[in-house]
Tab-separated table of N, CA and C in Angstrom:
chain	number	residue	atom	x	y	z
S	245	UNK	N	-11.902	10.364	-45.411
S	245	UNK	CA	-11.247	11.429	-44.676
S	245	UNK	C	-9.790	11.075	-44.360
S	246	UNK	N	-9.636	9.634	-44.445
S	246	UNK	CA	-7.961	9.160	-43.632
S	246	UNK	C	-7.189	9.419	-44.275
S	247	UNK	N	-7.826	9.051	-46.038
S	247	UNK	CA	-6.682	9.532	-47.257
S	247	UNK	C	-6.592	10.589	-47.341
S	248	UNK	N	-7.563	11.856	-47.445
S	248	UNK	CA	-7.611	13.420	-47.207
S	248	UNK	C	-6.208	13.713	-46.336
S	249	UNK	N	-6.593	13.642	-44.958
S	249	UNK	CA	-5.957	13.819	-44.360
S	249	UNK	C	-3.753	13.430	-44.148
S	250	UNK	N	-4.094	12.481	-44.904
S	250	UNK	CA	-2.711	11.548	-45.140
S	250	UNK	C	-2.207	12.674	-45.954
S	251	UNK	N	-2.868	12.941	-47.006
S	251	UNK	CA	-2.169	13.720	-48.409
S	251	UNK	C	-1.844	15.047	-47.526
S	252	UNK	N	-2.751	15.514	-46.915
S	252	UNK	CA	-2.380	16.642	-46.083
S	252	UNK	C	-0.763	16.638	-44.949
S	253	UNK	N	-0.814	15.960	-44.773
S	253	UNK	CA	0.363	15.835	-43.685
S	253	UNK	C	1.766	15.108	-44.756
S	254	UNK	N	1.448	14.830	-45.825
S	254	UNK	CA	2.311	14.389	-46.360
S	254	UNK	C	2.883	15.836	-47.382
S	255	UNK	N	2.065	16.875	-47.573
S	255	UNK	CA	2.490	18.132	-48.382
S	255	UNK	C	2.710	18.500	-47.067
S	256	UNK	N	1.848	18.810	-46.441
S	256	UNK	CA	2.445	19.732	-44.854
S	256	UNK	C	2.613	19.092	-43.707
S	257	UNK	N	3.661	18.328	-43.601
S	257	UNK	CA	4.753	17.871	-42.077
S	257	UNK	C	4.579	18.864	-41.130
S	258	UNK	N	4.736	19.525	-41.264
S	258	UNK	CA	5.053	20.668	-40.270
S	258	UNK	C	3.789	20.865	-39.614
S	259	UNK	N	2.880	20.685	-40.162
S	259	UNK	CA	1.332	21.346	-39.498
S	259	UNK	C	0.954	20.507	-38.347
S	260	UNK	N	0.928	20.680	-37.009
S	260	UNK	CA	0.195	19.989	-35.872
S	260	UNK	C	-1.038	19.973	-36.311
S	261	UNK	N	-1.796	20.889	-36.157
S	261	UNK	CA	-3.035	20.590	-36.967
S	261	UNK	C	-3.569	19.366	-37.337
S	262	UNK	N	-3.090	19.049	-39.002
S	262	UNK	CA	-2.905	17.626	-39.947
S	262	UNK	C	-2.795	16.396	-39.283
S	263	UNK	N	-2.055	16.383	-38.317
S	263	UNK	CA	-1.715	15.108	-37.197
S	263	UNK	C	-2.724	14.567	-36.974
S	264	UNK	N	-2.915	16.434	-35.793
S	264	UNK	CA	-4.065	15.686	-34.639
S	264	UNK	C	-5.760	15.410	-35.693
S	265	UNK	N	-5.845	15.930	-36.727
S	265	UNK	CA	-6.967	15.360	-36.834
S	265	UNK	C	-7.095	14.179	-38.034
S	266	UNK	N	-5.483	13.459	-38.490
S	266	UNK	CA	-5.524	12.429	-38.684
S	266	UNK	C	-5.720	11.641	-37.701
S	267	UNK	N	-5.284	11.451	-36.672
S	267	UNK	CA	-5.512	11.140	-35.400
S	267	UNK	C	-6.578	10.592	-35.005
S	268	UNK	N	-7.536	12.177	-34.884
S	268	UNK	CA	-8.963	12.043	-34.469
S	268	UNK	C	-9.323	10.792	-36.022
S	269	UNK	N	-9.367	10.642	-37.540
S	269	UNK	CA	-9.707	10.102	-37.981
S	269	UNK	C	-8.893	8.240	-37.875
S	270	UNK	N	-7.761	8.436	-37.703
S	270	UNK	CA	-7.727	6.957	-37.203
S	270	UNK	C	-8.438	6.672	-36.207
S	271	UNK	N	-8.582	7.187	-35.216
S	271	UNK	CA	-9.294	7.186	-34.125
S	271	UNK	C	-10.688	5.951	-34.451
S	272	UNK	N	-10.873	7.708	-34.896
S	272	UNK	CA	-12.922	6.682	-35.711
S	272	UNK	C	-13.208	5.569	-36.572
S	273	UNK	N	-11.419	5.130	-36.839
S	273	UNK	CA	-11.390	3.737	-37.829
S	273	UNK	C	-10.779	2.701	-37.066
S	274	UNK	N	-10.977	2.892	-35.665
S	274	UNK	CA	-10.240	1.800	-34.441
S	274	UNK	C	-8.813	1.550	-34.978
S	275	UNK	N	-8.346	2.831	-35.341
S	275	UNK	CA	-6.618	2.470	-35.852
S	275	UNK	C	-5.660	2.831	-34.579
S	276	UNK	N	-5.558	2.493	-33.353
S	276	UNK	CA	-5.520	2.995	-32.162
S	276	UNK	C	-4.095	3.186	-32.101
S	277	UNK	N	-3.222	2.447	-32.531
S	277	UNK	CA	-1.586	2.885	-32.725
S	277	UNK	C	-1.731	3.915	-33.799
S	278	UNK	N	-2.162	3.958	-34.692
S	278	UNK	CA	-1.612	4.966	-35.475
S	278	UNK	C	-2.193	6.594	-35.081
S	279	UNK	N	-3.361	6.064	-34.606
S	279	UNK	CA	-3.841	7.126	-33.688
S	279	UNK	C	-2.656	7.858	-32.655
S	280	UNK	N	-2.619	7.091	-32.625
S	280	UNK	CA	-1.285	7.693	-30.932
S	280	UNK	C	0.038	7.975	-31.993
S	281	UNK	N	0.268	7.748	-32.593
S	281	UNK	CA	1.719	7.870	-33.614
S	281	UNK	C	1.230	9.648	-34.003
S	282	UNK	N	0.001	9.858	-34.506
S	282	UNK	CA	-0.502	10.918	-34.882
S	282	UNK	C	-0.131	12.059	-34.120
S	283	UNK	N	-0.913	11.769	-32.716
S	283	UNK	CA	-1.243	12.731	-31.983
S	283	UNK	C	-0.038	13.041	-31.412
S	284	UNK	N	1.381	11.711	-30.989
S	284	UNK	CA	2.692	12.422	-30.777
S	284	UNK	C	3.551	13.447	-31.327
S	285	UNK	N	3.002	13.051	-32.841
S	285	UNK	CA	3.518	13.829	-33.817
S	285	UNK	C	3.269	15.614	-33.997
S	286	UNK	N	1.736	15.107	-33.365
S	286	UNK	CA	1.325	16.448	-33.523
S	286	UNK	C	2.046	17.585	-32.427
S	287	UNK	N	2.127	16.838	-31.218
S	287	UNK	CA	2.762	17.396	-29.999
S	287	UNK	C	4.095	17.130	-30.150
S	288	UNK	N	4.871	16.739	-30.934
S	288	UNK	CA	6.443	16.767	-31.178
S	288	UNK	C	6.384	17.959	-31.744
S	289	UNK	N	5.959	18.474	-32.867
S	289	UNK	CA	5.528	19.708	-33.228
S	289	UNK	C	5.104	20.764	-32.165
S	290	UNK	N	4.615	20.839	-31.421
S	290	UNK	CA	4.292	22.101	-30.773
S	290	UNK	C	3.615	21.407	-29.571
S	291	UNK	N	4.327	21.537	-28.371
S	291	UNK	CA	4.388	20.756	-27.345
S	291	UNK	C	3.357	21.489	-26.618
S	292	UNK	N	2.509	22.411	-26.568
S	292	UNK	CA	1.505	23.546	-26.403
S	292	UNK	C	0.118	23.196	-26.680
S	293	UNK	N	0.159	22.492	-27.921
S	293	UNK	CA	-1.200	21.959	-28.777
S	293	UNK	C	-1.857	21.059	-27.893
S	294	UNK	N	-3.036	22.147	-26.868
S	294	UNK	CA	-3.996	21.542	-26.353
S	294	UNK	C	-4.633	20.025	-26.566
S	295	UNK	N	-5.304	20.593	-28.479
S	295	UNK	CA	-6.612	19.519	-28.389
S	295	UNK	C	-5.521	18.390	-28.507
S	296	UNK	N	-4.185	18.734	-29.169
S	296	UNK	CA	-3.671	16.675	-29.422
S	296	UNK	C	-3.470	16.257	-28.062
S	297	UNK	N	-2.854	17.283	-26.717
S	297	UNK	CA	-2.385	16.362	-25.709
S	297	UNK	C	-3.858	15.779	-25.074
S	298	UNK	N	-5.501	16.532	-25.350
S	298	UNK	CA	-5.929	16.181	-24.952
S	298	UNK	C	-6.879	14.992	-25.496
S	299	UNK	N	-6.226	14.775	-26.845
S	299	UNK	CA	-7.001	13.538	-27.845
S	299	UNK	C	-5.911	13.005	-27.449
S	300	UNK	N	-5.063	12.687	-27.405
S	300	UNK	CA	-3.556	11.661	-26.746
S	300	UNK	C	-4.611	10.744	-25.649
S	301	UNK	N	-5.005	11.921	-24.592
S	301	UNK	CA	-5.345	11.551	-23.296
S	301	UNK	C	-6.532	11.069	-23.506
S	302	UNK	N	-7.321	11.267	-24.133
S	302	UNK	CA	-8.521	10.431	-24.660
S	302	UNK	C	-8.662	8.978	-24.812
S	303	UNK	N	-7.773	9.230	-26.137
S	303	UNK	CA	-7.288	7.883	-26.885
S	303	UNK	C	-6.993	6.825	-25.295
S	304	UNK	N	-5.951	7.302	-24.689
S	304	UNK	CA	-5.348	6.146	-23.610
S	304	UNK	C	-5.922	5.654	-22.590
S	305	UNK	N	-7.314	6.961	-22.156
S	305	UNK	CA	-8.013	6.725	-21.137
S	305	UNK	C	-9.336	5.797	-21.281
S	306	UNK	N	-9.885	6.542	-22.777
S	306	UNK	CA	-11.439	5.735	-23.043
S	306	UNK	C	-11.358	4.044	-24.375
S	307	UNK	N	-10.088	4.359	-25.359
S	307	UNK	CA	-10.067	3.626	-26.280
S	307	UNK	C	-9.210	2.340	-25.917
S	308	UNK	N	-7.834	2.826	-24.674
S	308	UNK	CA	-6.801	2.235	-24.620
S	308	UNK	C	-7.022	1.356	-22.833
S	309	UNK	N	-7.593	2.234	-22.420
S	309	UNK	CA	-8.037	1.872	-20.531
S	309	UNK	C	-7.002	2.307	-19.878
S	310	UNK	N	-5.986	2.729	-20.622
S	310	UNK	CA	-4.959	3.218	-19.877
S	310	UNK	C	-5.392	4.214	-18.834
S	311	UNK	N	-5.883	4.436	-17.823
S	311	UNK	CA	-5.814	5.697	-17.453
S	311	UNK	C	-4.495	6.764	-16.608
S	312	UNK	N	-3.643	5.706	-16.415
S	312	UNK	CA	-2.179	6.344	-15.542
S	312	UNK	C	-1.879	6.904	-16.870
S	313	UNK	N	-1.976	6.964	-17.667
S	313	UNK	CA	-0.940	7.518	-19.217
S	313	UNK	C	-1.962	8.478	-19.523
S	314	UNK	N	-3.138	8.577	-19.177
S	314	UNK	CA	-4.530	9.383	-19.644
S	314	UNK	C	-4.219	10.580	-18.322
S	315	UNK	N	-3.981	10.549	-17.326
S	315	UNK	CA	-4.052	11.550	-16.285
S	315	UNK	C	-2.797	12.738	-16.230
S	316	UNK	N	-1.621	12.257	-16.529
S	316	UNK	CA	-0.786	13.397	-17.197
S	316	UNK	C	-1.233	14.072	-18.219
S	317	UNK	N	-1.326	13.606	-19.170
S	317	UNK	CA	-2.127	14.238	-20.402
S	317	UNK	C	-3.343	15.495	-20.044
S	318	UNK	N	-4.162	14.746	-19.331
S	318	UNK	CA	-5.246	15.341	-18.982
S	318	UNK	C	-4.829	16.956	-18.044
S	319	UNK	N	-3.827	16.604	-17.123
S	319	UNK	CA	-3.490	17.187	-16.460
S	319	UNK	C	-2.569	18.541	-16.911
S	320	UNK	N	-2.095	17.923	-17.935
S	320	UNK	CA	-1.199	19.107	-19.140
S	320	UNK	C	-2.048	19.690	-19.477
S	321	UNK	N	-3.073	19.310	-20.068
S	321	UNK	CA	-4.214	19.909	-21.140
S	321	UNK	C	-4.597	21.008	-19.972
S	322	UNK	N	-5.202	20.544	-19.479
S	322	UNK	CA	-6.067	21.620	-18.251
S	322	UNK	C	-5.033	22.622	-17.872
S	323	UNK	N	-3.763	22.570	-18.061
S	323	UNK	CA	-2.742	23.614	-17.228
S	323	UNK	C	-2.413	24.755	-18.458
S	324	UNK	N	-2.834	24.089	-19.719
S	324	UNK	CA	-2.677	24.890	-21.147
S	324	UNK	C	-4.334	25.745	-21.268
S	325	UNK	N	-5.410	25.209	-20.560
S	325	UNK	CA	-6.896	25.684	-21.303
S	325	UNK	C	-6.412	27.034	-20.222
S	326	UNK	N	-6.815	28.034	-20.976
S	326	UNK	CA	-6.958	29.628	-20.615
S	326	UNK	C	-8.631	28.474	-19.341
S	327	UNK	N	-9.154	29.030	-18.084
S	327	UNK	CA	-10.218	29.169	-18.205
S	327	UNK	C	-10.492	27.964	-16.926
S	328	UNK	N	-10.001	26.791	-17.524
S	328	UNK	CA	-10.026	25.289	-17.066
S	328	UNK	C	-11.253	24.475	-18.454
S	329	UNK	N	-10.972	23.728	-18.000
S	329	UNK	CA	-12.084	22.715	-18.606
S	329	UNK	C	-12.914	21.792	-17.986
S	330	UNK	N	-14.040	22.122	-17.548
S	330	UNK	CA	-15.120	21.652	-16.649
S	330	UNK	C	-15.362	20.387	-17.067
S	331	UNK	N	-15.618	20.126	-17.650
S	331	UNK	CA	-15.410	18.341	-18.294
S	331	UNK	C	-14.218	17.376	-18.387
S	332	UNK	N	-12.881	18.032	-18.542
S	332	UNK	CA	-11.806	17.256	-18.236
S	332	UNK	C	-11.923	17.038	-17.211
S	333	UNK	N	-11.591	18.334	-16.179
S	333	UNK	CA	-11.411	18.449	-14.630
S	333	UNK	C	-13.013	17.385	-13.875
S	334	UNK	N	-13.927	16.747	-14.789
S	334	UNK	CA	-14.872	15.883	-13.837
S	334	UNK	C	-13.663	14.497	-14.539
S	335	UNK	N	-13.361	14.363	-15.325
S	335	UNK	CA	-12.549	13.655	-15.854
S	335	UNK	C	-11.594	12.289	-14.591
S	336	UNK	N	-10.565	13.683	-14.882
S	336	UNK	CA	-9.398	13.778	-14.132
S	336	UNK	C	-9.907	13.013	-12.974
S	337	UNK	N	-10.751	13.807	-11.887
S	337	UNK	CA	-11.775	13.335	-10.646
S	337	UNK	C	-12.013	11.809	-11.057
S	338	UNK	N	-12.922	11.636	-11.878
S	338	UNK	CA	-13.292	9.919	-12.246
S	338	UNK	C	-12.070	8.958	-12.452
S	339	UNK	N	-10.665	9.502	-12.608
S	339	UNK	CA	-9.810	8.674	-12.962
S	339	UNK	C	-9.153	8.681	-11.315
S	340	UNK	N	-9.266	9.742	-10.855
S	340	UNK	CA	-8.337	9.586	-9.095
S	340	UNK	C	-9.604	8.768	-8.327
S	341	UNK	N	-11.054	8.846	-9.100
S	341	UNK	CA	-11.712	7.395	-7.854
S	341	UNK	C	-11.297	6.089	-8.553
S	342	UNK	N	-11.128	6.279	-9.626
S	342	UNK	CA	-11.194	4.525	-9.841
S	342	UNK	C	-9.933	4.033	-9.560
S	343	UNK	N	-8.986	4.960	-9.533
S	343	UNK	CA	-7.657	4.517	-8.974
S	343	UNK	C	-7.810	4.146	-7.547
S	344	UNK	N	-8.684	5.000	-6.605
S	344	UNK	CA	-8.575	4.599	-5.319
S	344	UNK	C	-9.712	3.332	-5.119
S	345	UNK	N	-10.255	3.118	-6.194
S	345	UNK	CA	-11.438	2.237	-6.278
S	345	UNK	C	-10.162	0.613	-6.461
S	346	UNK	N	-9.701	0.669	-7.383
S	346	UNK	CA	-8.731	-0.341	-7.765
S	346	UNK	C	-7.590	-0.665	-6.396
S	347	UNK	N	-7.492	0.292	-5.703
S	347	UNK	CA	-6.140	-0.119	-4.952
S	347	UNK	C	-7.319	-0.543	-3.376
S	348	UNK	N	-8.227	-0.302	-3.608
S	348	UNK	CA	-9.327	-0.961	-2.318
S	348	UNK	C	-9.211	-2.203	-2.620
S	349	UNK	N	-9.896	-2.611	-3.881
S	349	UNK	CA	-9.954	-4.017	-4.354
S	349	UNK	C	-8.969	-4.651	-4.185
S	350	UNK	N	-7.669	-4.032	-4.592
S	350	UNK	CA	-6.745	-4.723	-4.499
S	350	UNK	C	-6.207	-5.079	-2.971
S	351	UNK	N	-6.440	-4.389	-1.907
S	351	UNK	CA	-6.120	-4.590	-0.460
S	351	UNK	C	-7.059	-5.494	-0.258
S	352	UNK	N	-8.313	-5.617	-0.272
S	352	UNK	CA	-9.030	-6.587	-0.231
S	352	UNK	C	-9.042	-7.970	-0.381
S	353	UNK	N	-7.905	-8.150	-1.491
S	353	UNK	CA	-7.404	-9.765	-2.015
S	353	UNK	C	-6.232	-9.948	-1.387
S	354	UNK	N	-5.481	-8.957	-0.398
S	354	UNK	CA	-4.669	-9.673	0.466
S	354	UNK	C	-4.828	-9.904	1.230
């Protein structure tokens, strides 16, 4: 699928599309930078494109641990879904406890 996809974005640049689901396929091949190279690309293209800001936010939150770089993302995405997204938005929630979970711990060791 990675080469599929490569040939695709290499005839069509322009397509967000092509990116984000090279993306999603580096993704599934633990290619985790090129993953994120993808999904910028895809959103340099069309700064609107839900699923990449919300595979961006994926990638940084579940693959990367990032979650401060995962909660903007997340937070874009949800402000773009017509509706909300009931699963981000428990998301989002799990990333503001473990933040307040982390800064306990951390008062704790002083």
């Amino acid at each position: 699928a990675v080469a599929a996809l490569e040939q695709a974005v290499r005839v069509s640049p322009s397509q967000a599309q092509f990116h984000n689901q090279l993306g999603i396929a580096y993704r599934h091949h633990g290619q985790f930078s090129k993953a994120r190279s993808a999904y910028e690309r895809a959103i340099d293209l069309d700064a609107n494109y839900g699923a990449a800001i919300l595979n961006l936010g994926i990638l940084h939150d579940i693959y990367l641990g990032e979650g401060a770089k995962a909660m903007p993302l997340y937070e874009r995405y949800l402000a773009l879904a017509p509706g909300g997204d009931p699963t981000v938005t428990k998301w989002v929630a799990d990333l503001k406890n473990r933040k307040v979970a982390a800064n306990a711990k951390a008062k704790e060791k002083e």
